[in-house]
Amino acid sequence: MTTSPTESGPHGRPGQAHDMPLEQLRFNGQLPSPKGVALAIMEICGRDDATIGEIARVVQTDPALTSRLLQLANTAAANGSGRPFVSVAEAVVRLGMTTVRQLAVGFSMVDQYQGGPCEAFDYAHFWSHALLMAVACQALASQSRIGSPDELFACGLMARIGCLALATVHPVEYGRLLEECEDDGQLIALERERLQTDHNAFTAVILADSGIPGALAEPVCHHEAPEAAGFAEGSRPYQLVQLFHHARRIADMGLAPEDERGELISELFLLGGRLGLDGTEVGELVDRILARWREWGELLRVPARRLPLFASMAEAPAPKAAEPRKLGMRVLLVEDEPTSRVLLEAQLRSLAGPEIHCAANGEEALALAVKVMPHIVVTDWMMPVMDGLELCRALRATDWGQSMYVIMLTGMDAEDEIVEAFEAGVDDYVTKPVKMRALSARMRAAQHYVQLLESWERDRAQLKQFASELAISNRKLEHYALTDLLTGLPNRRAGMEILGQAWSAASRSRQGLTVMMIDIDRFKAVNDTHGHAVGDRVLAEVGQLLRGTARRDDHVIRMGGEEFLVICQNSDLRATLQAAERLRLKVREVPIQVGERVIHTSISVGISSREPSTPDEDNLIATADAALYAAKRGGRDRCCVNSGGRILGGPG
């Protein structure tokens, strides 16, 4: 562990660390930084001639890092999208050198900083929260397709690494600050006041050193207050900062005390609705995240608690509080002495309404409680068969009995007995002989609790319904925004998103990526001769022919007008040319019937492949366009290939 400059600064002056610029702290090696294999990987990745094989050989020298990278690479395979990876080289190809560098840095930090000099900093809690946020980022990225799940895993793991940095550089001052800080909302203000900086500034520096690009690092550093980031709504930075914020709230919920989860769970329903998830799907997603968190916790030796299923947490009783209300309710009276039971029943009827159910002992009461589901249970302590304490414990052991309000009747008022009753789950007690005034006060408190519980349940049901309706609405809006309504194919916007993801995947894995630009021949003549209604029918039929004839893994997109785009991942020029010929022949051979008209049409196809010199996906489209124009000029109804800037014509 690096010696803290707070206690002995670089010039021997104690307490001067907070005056030192971040760049100087970085230069002096006082910020948390990777060591060993992770440092070697960073150095290799910094060279222009670095190769995947070289990275893989270095990774193999560290069994722990090898296991972790294989685990991450196999996440996709475990979801049924590919075969498992067994070799480090395959895992590095799957993840890409940039992501391997980022992950190696993150895992190195976890291993090094399991403890430290700042006594008030909870290192175990910090890494537990960071790991859960990382897993949540990975799952949300897979769900939303905003970015690489593996790269966002690394971002989530180090999203608050600045807090660790401040605890490392300023252990004494930061410890005092943490002891005074009441919540996260106050943290940054205290950091700036006491240390003239904040943890997000440190996070930005460490993320940059770890190889995380600014396009990801900036949203990470704004995830605590996404609305203040100023990103344009709908832009990629806006979507990323919302994703990191969503992942943060999942992590907050996972580590929150039981009595503080309710508000966070409500927020997760709303955040899930923005992704198009209904209440059930939100629960399934969170459950998968929590399961993966536990797996990663074992792998990294980081605490990861076992939580109930999300649905169970969402249905947990509301916290108790008091809101006055006069209402009738179901009351279960448990008293073994007949005369006392009759008297108490009459008193309770005057206080709570007519629905009073009676039992002579705890065993009878338990059976009756299952049937009538009382709001309030008023029970004697000393009874035969099953006493009041045993009854209370039995009720609290069930899901349905946890929210009942239990009042104990007892002749004992010794402190030890009363403490024992509350520990068993009793909410209140009345000493015997029962006085009407004391019983009335306890019943009013019970009624207040029942009212709040019912109100909370109504609000929760409305929230879940709202989240479900929001999810459905967002799904429809997303479908309309990304779908060409005439052909049912993805539209240009969706196509460019798919192409961007395919480009990123090809950059990481160095596998092939080709595209076809397709144009319907002489389509203007169809519109001029038969009218636009018939032209629309031709467009729709050609779109379906292309989708039905294309390979299963190819993406067929309508770009606009009579132009279509086909994206072919893991494919070379030769295989794509063969696939293009199949499409061309199919369209030419199948007549299109529109009423009594039979229309024959054909397509021209331009093909281009991602080459080492291709700068980006826009250039890939441009080279395919050039090949398409060559096919049109060459007589139409043919395929042309653009390879290395040379146009090669296919058969007509």
XYZ file of C-alpha atoms in Angstrom:
652
model
C 0.000 0.000 0.000
C 1.341 3.456 -0.907
C 2.268 5.603 2.100
C -0.206 8.404 2.512
C 1.128 11.868 1.679
C -1.271 13.225 4.315
C 1.044 11.921 7.009
C 4.304 12.525 5.182
C 4.111 14.635 2.034
C 6.547 14.402 -0.877
C 8.592 17.267 0.571
C 8.380 16.090 4.148
C 5.665 18.593 5.142
C 2.732 16.800 6.849
C -0.824 17.630 5.924
C -0.095 19.218 2.559
C -1.572 16.509 0.298
C -4.809 18.368 -0.390
C -2.801 21.283 -1.829
C -1.070 19.001 -4.352
C -2.479 19.017 -7.926
C -3.958 15.788 -9.214
C -1.365 15.559 -11.973
C 1.419 15.704 -9.393
C -0.224 12.993 -7.291
C -0.437 10.855 -10.419
C 3.193 11.561 -11.332
C 4.397 10.715 -7.817
C 2.504 7.403 -7.914
C 0.288 8.273 -4.949
C -3.045 7.495 -6.627
C -4.340 3.904 -6.499
C -2.733 2.146 -9.445
C -2.365 -1.380 -10.848
C 0.625 -3.590 -10.240
C 2.175 -6.768 -11.591
C 0.469 -8.357 -14.593
C -2.067 -5.522 -14.910
C 0.743 -2.978 -15.159
C 2.493 -5.122 -17.785
C -0.738 -5.299 -19.819
C -1.101 -1.513 -19.668
C 2.446 -1.080 -20.962
C 1.906 -3.545 -23.828
C -1.390 -1.924 -24.838
C 0.386 1.428 -24.976
C 2.539 0.205 -27.870
C 1.409 0.532 -31.484
C 2.669 -2.958 -32.343
C 0.858 -4.776 -29.501
C -0.788 -8.078 -30.464
C -3.544 -10.170 -28.925
C -1.155 -13.138 -28.666
C 1.271 -11.070 -26.584
C -1.528 -9.937 -24.259
C -2.796 -13.526 -23.915
C 0.679 -14.793 -22.940
C 0.956 -12.170 -20.192
C -2.565 -12.894 -18.905
C -1.732 -16.619 -18.639
C 0.979 -15.865 -16.082
C -1.739 -14.807 -13.605
C -4.188 -17.686 -12.855
C -6.627 -15.402 -11.032
C -6.826 -12.902 -13.914
C -7.133 -15.797 -16.385
C -10.119 -17.215 -14.477
C -11.809 -13.813 -14.248
C -11.430 -12.978 -17.937
C -12.714 -16.432 -18.956
C -15.686 -15.931 -16.623
C -16.525 -12.605 -18.263
C -15.988 -13.857 -21.825
C -18.252 -16.818 -21.140
C -21.160 -14.694 -19.945
C -22.470 -14.519 -23.533
C -21.918 -18.242 -24.020
C -23.829 -18.990 -20.822
C -26.767 -17.041 -22.249
C -26.871 -19.366 -25.240
C -25.277 -17.024 -27.766
C -22.142 -19.018 -28.423
C -19.881 -21.887 -27.361
C -17.896 -21.593 -24.116
C -14.393 -20.155 -24.306
C -11.680 -22.378 -22.830
C -8.470 -20.650 -23.949
C -7.129 -17.287 -22.820
C -6.399 -16.271 -26.421
C -10.047 -16.827 -27.379
C -11.208 -14.843 -24.345
C -8.880 -11.944 -25.194
C -10.138 -11.970 -28.811
C -13.729 -11.988 -27.570
C -13.170 -9.106 -25.138
C -10.680 -7.079 -27.190
C -7.358 -5.634 -26.015
C -8.875 -2.360 -24.766
C -11.419 -4.102 -22.545
C -8.815 -6.592 -21.243
C -6.640 -3.630 -20.214
C -9.534 -1.956 -18.401
C -10.577 -5.153 -16.621
C -7.024 -6.041 -15.607
C -6.675 -2.607 -13.993
C -10.001 -2.953 -12.174
C -9.283 -6.471 -10.884
C -5.801 -5.383 -9.762
C -7.347 -2.553 -7.735
C -9.788 -4.969 -6.065
C -6.942 -7.302 -5.054
C -4.674 -4.534 -3.732
C -7.123 -2.372 -1.814
C -9.128 -4.836 0.290
C -8.055 -2.701 3.255
C -6.189 0.521 3.864
C -5.133 3.311 6.215
C -8.495 5.140 6.395
C -10.288 3.654 9.403
C -13.656 5.254 8.613
C -13.658 3.957 5.007
C -15.528 0.644 4.673
C -13.357 -1.102 2.072
C -15.451 -4.296 1.979
C -18.680 -2.328 1.467
C -17.022 -0.172 -1.206
C -15.958 -3.162 -3.331
C -19.214 -5.010 -2.744
C -21.142 -1.986 -4.059
C -18.668 -1.490 -6.943
C -18.939 -5.143 -7.993
C -22.744 -5.099 -7.924
C -22.749 -1.891 -9.983
C -20.357 -3.518 -12.482
C -22.586 -6.574 -12.925
C -25.644 -4.301 -13.235
C -23.886 -2.207 -15.926
C -23.089 -5.382 -17.858
C -26.684 -6.639 -17.678
C -28.215 -3.259 -18.559
C -25.838 -2.895 -21.519
C -26.950 -6.296 -22.812
C -30.574 -5.248 -22.332
C -30.309 -1.809 -23.950
C -27.475 -2.441 -26.448
C -26.018 1.001 -25.709
C -22.436 -0.247 -25.499
C -20.138 -3.208 -24.961
C -21.312 -5.093 -21.821
C -17.732 -6.064 -20.947
C -16.435 -2.494 -21.250
C -19.322 -1.151 -19.179
C -18.591 -3.832 -16.543
C -15.142 -2.232 -16.148
C -16.723 1.238 -15.971
C -19.124 0.142 -13.243
C -16.348 -1.486 -11.218
C -14.412 1.800 -11.094
C -17.292 4.297 -11.207
C -16.511 5.543 -7.675
C -12.806 4.709 -7.562
C -12.198 8.355 -6.635
C -13.583 7.640 -3.136
C -10.934 4.950 -2.678
C -8.303 7.371 -4.006
C -9.249 10.054 -1.473
C -9.201 7.487 1.341
C -5.720 6.435 0.165
C -4.220 9.891 -0.361
C -5.911 11.642 2.611
C -6.711 8.855 5.115
C -6.973 11.078 8.207
C -8.872 14.026 6.696
C -11.137 11.785 4.633
C -11.868 9.615 7.651
C -13.027 12.647 9.646
C -15.088 13.805 6.667
C -16.820 10.413 6.364
C -17.695 10.386 10.054
C -19.451 13.750 9.672
C -21.164 12.916 6.365
C -24.801 11.887 6.801
C -25.517 10.737 3.234
C -24.069 10.598 -0.288
C -25.782 13.836 -1.220
C -23.577 15.676 1.277
C -20.341 13.874 0.349
C -19.190 15.957 -2.627
C -19.922 19.250 -0.860
C -17.805 18.175 2.133
C -15.002 16.918 -0.132
C -14.813 20.252 -1.936
C -14.981 22.218 1.298
C -12.293 20.228 3.143
C -10.056 18.944 0.334
C -10.638 21.464 -2.503
C -11.507 18.550 -4.824
C -14.029 15.705 -5.028
C -14.017 11.997 -5.756
C -15.324 12.456 -9.323
C -12.207 14.442 -10.257
C -10.034 11.584 -8.999
C -12.256 9.044 -10.777
C -11.794 10.864 -14.106
C -7.978 10.741 -13.808
C -7.874 7.051 -12.867
C -10.330 6.067 -15.608
C -8.183 7.878 -18.180
C -5.059 6.075 -16.948
C -6.943 2.770 -17.161
C -7.661 3.254 -20.860
C -11.377 4.003 -20.522
C -12.230 6.508 -23.284
C -13.590 9.926 -22.457
C -16.898 9.080 -24.180
C -17.510 6.586 -21.355
C -15.602 8.279 -18.532
C -17.611 11.515 -18.730
C -21.011 9.826 -18.240
C -19.488 7.716 -15.430
C -18.408 10.856 -13.576
C -21.945 12.313 -13.815
C -23.899 9.171 -12.866
C -24.629 10.340 -9.303
C -26.608 13.351 -10.609
C -27.525 12.492 -14.225
C -30.008 15.327 -14.710
C -27.289 17.887 -13.926
C -24.937 16.488 -16.578
C -26.452 18.601 -19.359
C -26.347 15.878 -22.018
C -28.882 16.238 -24.841
C -31.837 13.939 -24.215
C -31.659 10.848 -26.401
C -27.941 11.271 -27.154
C -25.523 8.418 -26.452
C -23.910 10.222 -23.444
C -27.415 10.813 -22.048
C -28.301 7.119 -22.449
C -24.999 6.063 -20.874
C -25.316 8.328 -17.843
C -28.864 7.021 -17.294
C -27.555 3.442 -17.544
C -24.808 4.108 -14.967
C -27.342 5.805 -12.688
C -29.715 2.824 -13.046
C -26.881 0.418 -12.195
C -25.947 2.574 -9.194
C -29.496 2.396 -7.828
C -29.526 -1.395 -8.214
C -26.272 -1.513 -6.221
C -27.739 0.851 -3.602
C -30.778 -1.403 -3.266
C -28.651 -4.535 -2.982
C -26.692 -3.162 -0.022
C -29.462 -1.128 1.644
C -30.854 -2.170 5.041
C -34.154 -4.021 4.747
C -36.215 -1.095 6.024
C -34.754 1.260 3.370
C -35.307 -0.900 0.284
C -38.911 0.136 -0.396
C -38.181 3.536 -1.939
C -35.282 2.144 -3.998
C -37.428 -0.714 -5.311
C -40.088 1.778 -6.369
C -37.440 3.754 -8.257
C -36.207 0.578 -9.988
C -39.714 -0.084 -11.302
C -39.714 3.357 -12.934
C -36.170 3.047 -14.295
C -37.029 -0.378 -15.688
C -40.101 1.068 -17.362
C -37.840 3.419 -19.322
C -36.106 0.338 -20.737
C -39.447 -1.139 -21.764
C -39.549 -3.650 -18.880
C -42.728 -4.375 -16.951
C -42.750 -5.158 -13.221
C -42.130 -8.888 -13.672
C -39.270 -8.306 -16.114
C -37.649 -5.764 -13.780
C -37.680 -8.419 -11.058
C -36.212 -11.088 -13.336
C -33.428 -8.729 -14.451
C -32.509 -7.755 -10.877
C -32.567 -11.408 -9.764
C -30.131 -12.324 -12.566
C -27.878 -9.432 -11.565
C -27.877 -10.471 -7.901
C -27.067 -14.083 -8.825
C -24.128 -12.958 -10.998
C -22.999 -10.644 -8.188
C -22.703 -13.610 -5.820
C -20.720 -15.583 -8.421
C -18.321 -12.682 -8.942
C -18.107 -12.124 -5.186
C -16.728 -15.640 -4.730
C -14.283 -15.146 -7.599
C -12.942 -11.805 -6.322
C -13.302 -12.574 -2.590
C -15.663 -9.611 -2.215
C -18.730 -9.774 0.088
C -21.968 -10.372 -1.837
C -24.968 -10.973 0.374
C -27.766 -13.388 -0.487
C -31.017 -11.452 -0.889
C -34.589 -12.691 -1.336
C -36.101 -12.713 -4.817
C -36.942 -9.214 -6.039
C -40.672 -10.020 -6.092
C -40.506 -10.956 -2.388
C -38.663 -7.743 -1.521
C -41.173 -5.719 -3.556
C -44.071 -7.317 -1.682
C -42.504 -6.852 1.776
C -44.633 -4.990 4.335
C -44.308 -1.226 4.510
C -42.402 0.387 7.393
C -44.576 1.211 10.377
C -45.657 4.794 11.029
C -48.669 6.589 12.395
C -51.518 8.240 10.501
C -54.812 8.756 12.349
C -57.931 7.171 10.946
C -61.191 5.828 12.319
C -62.177 2.662 10.525
C -63.594 -0.803 10.921
C -61.161 -3.665 10.602
C -60.641 -7.361 11.281
C -59.451 -8.054 14.816
C -58.462 -11.444 16.224
C -58.881 -11.753 20.021
C -57.053 -14.660 21.703
C -58.008 -15.238 25.343
C -58.400 -18.581 27.152
C -60.556 -17.296 30.074
C -64.235 -17.156 28.843
C -65.441 -14.264 30.999
C -62.478 -12.039 30.087
C -62.929 -12.975 26.423
C -66.576 -11.844 26.385
C -65.722 -8.562 28.104
C -62.757 -7.824 25.822
C -64.781 -8.699 22.714
C -67.401 -6.087 23.653
C -64.711 -3.448 24.277
C -62.958 -4.180 20.980
C -66.244 -4.085 19.069
C -66.866 -0.553 20.334
C -63.343 0.509 19.323
C -62.754 -1.247 16.006
C -66.106 -2.277 14.543
C -68.128 -5.466 14.333
C -65.603 -7.871 12.777
C -64.064 -9.414 15.913
C -62.933 -13.061 15.737
C -62.173 -15.029 18.919
C -59.936 -17.978 19.774
C -59.198 -19.735 23.089
C -55.476 -20.426 22.547
C -52.606 -19.781 20.150
C -53.148 -22.924 18.106
C -56.796 -22.052 17.405
C -55.771 -18.460 16.676
C -53.125 -19.507 14.139
C -55.647 -21.587 12.184
C -58.206 -18.764 12.340
C -55.637 -16.148 11.256
C -54.978 -18.061 8.012
C -58.694 -17.920 7.274
C -59.642 -14.329 8.228
C -56.283 -12.505 7.810
C -56.801 -10.032 10.685
C -55.348 -6.538 10.665
C -54.798 -6.599 14.454
C -54.167 -9.488 16.852
C -54.929 -8.919 20.563
C -53.615 -11.935 22.488
C -53.141 -13.024 26.075
C -49.632 -14.178 26.999
C -50.265 -17.128 29.323
C -52.495 -19.716 27.596
C -52.607 -23.514 27.276
C -51.551 -25.446 24.120
C -49.741 -22.441 22.553
C -49.106 -19.228 24.478
C -49.163 -15.693 23.093
C -45.398 -15.482 22.622
C -45.319 -18.688 20.556
C -48.288 -17.420 18.511
C -46.487 -14.153 17.750
C -43.322 -15.969 16.652
C -45.398 -18.282 14.423
C -47.139 -15.318 12.767
C -43.887 -13.451 12.156
C -42.399 -16.556 10.524
C -44.926 -16.272 7.662
C -45.058 -13.726 4.846
C -48.705 -12.910 5.518
C -48.265 -12.558 9.291
C -45.412 -10.068 9.243
C -47.628 -7.037 8.677
C -50.221 -7.846 11.383
C -50.204 -5.541 14.407
C -49.874 -7.604 17.602
C -50.939 -6.321 21.037
C -49.999 -8.550 23.998
C -52.171 -8.769 27.147
C -50.012 -9.602 30.155
C -50.081 -9.597 33.908
C -46.290 -9.297 33.928
C -44.659 -5.890 33.745
C -41.063 -6.806 34.603
C -38.551 -5.326 32.183
C -37.064 -8.670 31.111
C -40.476 -10.109 30.202
C -41.453 -7.011 28.223
C -38.144 -7.083 26.299
C -38.707 -10.760 25.515
C -42.170 -9.951 24.128
C -40.870 -7.219 21.815
C -38.048 -9.451 20.608
C -40.670 -12.076 19.688
C -42.355 -9.523 17.404
C -44.992 -7.919 19.637
C -45.839 -4.334 18.621
C -47.404 -3.152 21.900
C -48.748 -4.475 25.201
C -51.477 -3.781 27.775
C -51.184 -4.905 31.390
C -53.990 -6.895 33.014
C -56.521 -6.203 34.327
C -57.224 -4.349 31.089
C -58.387 -0.752 31.444
C -60.579 0.623 28.651
C -58.542 3.824 28.341
C -55.227 1.962 27.895
C -56.760 -0.492 25.395
C -58.316 2.393 23.432
C -54.923 4.160 23.126
C -53.247 0.965 21.864
C -56.013 0.331 19.356
C -55.736 3.867 17.991
C -52.028 3.295 17.370
C -52.848 -0.008 15.664
C -55.479 1.663 13.470
C -52.970 4.359 12.455
C -50.545 1.658 11.364
C -53.175 -0.266 9.393
C -54.255 2.882 7.564
C -50.699 3.700 6.512
C -50.090 0.108 5.445
C -53.202 0.081 3.239
C -52.296 3.465 1.752
C -48.761 2.270 1.042
C -50.055 -0.910 -0.588
C -52.373 1.139 -2.829
C -49.525 3.455 -3.826
C -47.286 0.485 -4.563
C -49.931 -1.206 -6.704
C -50.477 2.040 -8.622
C -46.726 2.425 -9.086
C -46.377 -1.103 -10.446
C -49.301 -0.512 -12.783
C -47.787 2.780 -13.914
C -44.395 1.117 -14.477
C -46.057 -1.636 -16.489
C -47.966 0.871 -18.635
C -44.795 2.938 -19.078
C -42.905 -0.174 -20.190
C -45.560 -1.063 -22.759
C -45.685 2.530 -24.009
C -41.904 2.711 -24.301
C -41.790 -0.582 -26.159
C -44.302 0.704 -28.665
C -42.469 4.008 -29.053
C -39.134 2.230 -29.484
C -40.687 -0.126 -32.030
C -42.144 2.759 -34.023
C -38.903 4.755 -33.743
C -36.745 1.885 -35.017
C -39.088 0.152 -37.481
C -40.009 1.010 -41.049
C -43.804 0.758 -40.899
C -44.190 -0.064 -44.603
C -41.895 -3.113 -44.717
C -41.716 -4.054 -41.036
C -37.904 -4.016 -41.299
C -35.565 -2.000 -39.074
C -35.307 1.575 -40.336
C -32.196 3.650 -41.057
C -31.791 4.763 -37.446
C -31.944 1.185 -36.179
C -29.663 0.046 -38.977
C -26.948 2.532 -38.073
C -27.132 1.441 -34.419
C -26.792 -2.218 -35.464
C -23.903 -1.355 -37.763
C -22.171 0.606 -34.968
C -22.421 -2.384 -32.638
C -21.204 -4.746 -35.367
C -18.268 -2.420 -36.056
C -17.312 -2.358 -32.352
C -17.579 -6.155 -32.119
C -15.434 -6.582 -35.233
C -12.865 -4.135 -33.834
C -12.576 -6.190 -30.634
C -12.626 -9.654 -32.179
C -10.944 -8.826 -35.531
C -13.548 -10.919 -37.315
C -15.036 -10.074 -40.696
C -17.741 -7.486 -41.336
C -19.330 -6.842 -44.739
C -22.340 -4.892 -45.953
C -24.586 -4.921 -49.010
C -26.272 -1.806 -50.359
C -29.324 -2.824 -52.413
C -31.446 -0.735 -54.764
C -34.648 -1.799 -56.566
C -34.075 -1.323 -60.307
C -36.266 1.172 -62.193
C -38.502 1.695 -59.172
C -39.489 5.216 -60.307
C -41.075 3.669 -63.386
C -43.227 1.451 -61.144
C -44.536 4.513 -59.287
C -45.084 6.484 -62.506
C -46.851 3.614 -64.290
C -48.903 2.019 -61.517
C -49.100 4.705 -58.804
C -47.552 5.023 -55.363
C -49.924 2.532 -53.696
C -48.626 -0.206 -55.993
C -45.068 1.079 -55.467
C -45.514 0.737 -51.700
C -46.726 -2.842 -52.175
C -43.628 -3.630 -54.290
C -41.363 -2.161 -51.600
C -43.057 -4.258 -48.913
C -42.864 -7.465 -50.988
C -39.193 -6.939 -51.902
C -38.392 -6.231 -48.236
C -40.003 -9.522 -47.191
C -38.213 -11.416 -49.976
C -34.888 -10.041 -48.785
C -35.600 -10.906 -45.152
C -36.845 -14.393 -46.029
C -33.867 -15.190 -48.280
C -31.060 -13.606 -46.238
C -28.979 -15.695 -43.877
C -30.274 -16.057 -40.342
C -27.576 -13.882 -38.755
C -27.716 -11.117 -41.396
C -29.571 -7.873 -40.607
C -31.837 -6.508 -43.374
C -32.658 -2.785 -43.073
C -34.704 -0.386 -45.171
C -32.567 2.728 -45.523
C -35.229 4.825 -47.253
C -36.852 5.098 -50.675
C -36.021 1.933 -52.627
C -32.682 1.336 -50.837
C -31.948 -1.513 -48.428
C -28.883 -2.383 -46.340
C -27.784 -5.886 -45.322
C -25.207 -6.171 -42.491
C -23.214 -9.421 -42.482
C -21.176 -10.140 -39.352
C -18.399 -12.766 -39.286
C -18.497 -12.895 -43.096
C -15.910 -12.273 -45.823
C -16.382 -10.845 -49.327
C -16.658 -14.225 -51.035
C -19.400 -15.553 -48.728
C -21.246 -12.227 -48.875
C -21.125 -12.165 -52.682
C -22.687 -15.647 -52.756
C -25.413 -14.498 -50.354
C -26.016 -11.375 -52.471
C -26.417 -13.481 -55.604
C -29.075 -15.569 -53.841
C -30.982 -12.395 -52.959
C -30.683 -11.001 -56.498
C -31.907 -14.215 -58.152
C -34.784 -14.605 -55.676
C -36.118 -11.095 -56.329
C -35.818 -11.554 -60.093
C -37.575 -14.954 -60.077
C -40.551 -14.119 -57.841
C -43.326 -12.053 -59.509
C -45.189 -9.565 -57.319
C -48.989 -9.791 -57.550
C -50.844 -6.527 -56.845
C -54.529 -7.011 -57.601
C -54.675 -8.065 -61.251
C -51.225 -6.680 -61.991
C -48.141 -8.901 -62.068
C -44.937 -6.920 -61.641
C -41.457 -8.277 -62.261
C -38.568 -6.444 -60.714
C -34.859 -6.844 -59.966
C -32.221 -5.427 -57.644
C -28.654 -4.149 -57.927
C -26.231 -4.871 -55.083
C -23.001 -3.161 -53.957
C -20.768 -5.022 -51.491
C -17.946 -3.771 -49.310
C -15.873 -5.289 -46.498
C -14.202 -3.817 -43.421
C -10.496 -3.512 -44.251
C -7.544 -2.362 -42.114
C -7.657 0.988 -43.909
C -11.426 1.484 -43.409
C -11.658 4.352 -40.875
C -15.240 3.877 -39.673
C -18.664 2.429 -40.444
C -19.727 5.479 -42.465
C -16.834 4.844 -44.844
C -17.882 1.193 -45.090
C -21.347 2.316 -46.250
C -19.779 4.791 -48.703
C -17.621 2.117 -50.365
C -20.646 -0.195 -50.683
C -22.566 2.719 -52.239
C -19.790 3.167 -54.798
C -20.098 -0.516 -55.725
C -23.890 -0.163 -55.988
C -23.586 2.770 -58.405
C -21.163 0.700 -60.478
C -23.738 -2.101 -60.611
C -26.415 0.389 -61.780
C -24.130 1.838 -64.432
C -23.149 -1.659 -65.557
C -26.696 -2.528 -66.580
C -28.529 -3.201 -63.252
C -29.641 -6.606 -61.955
C -26.118 -7.458 -60.885
C -23.737 -7.464 -57.899
C -20.509 -5.477 -57.675
C -17.785 -5.664 -55.019
C -15.584 -2.810 -53.778
C -12.289 -4.327 -52.597
C -9.285 -2.161 -51.820
C -10.798 0.692 -53.832
C -11.228 -1.493 -56.970
C -14.751 -2.237 -58.266
C -15.255 -5.819 -59.407
C -18.432 -6.543 -61.404
C -20.565 -9.635 -60.840
C -22.696 -11.493 -63.400
C -25.855 -9.908 -64.785
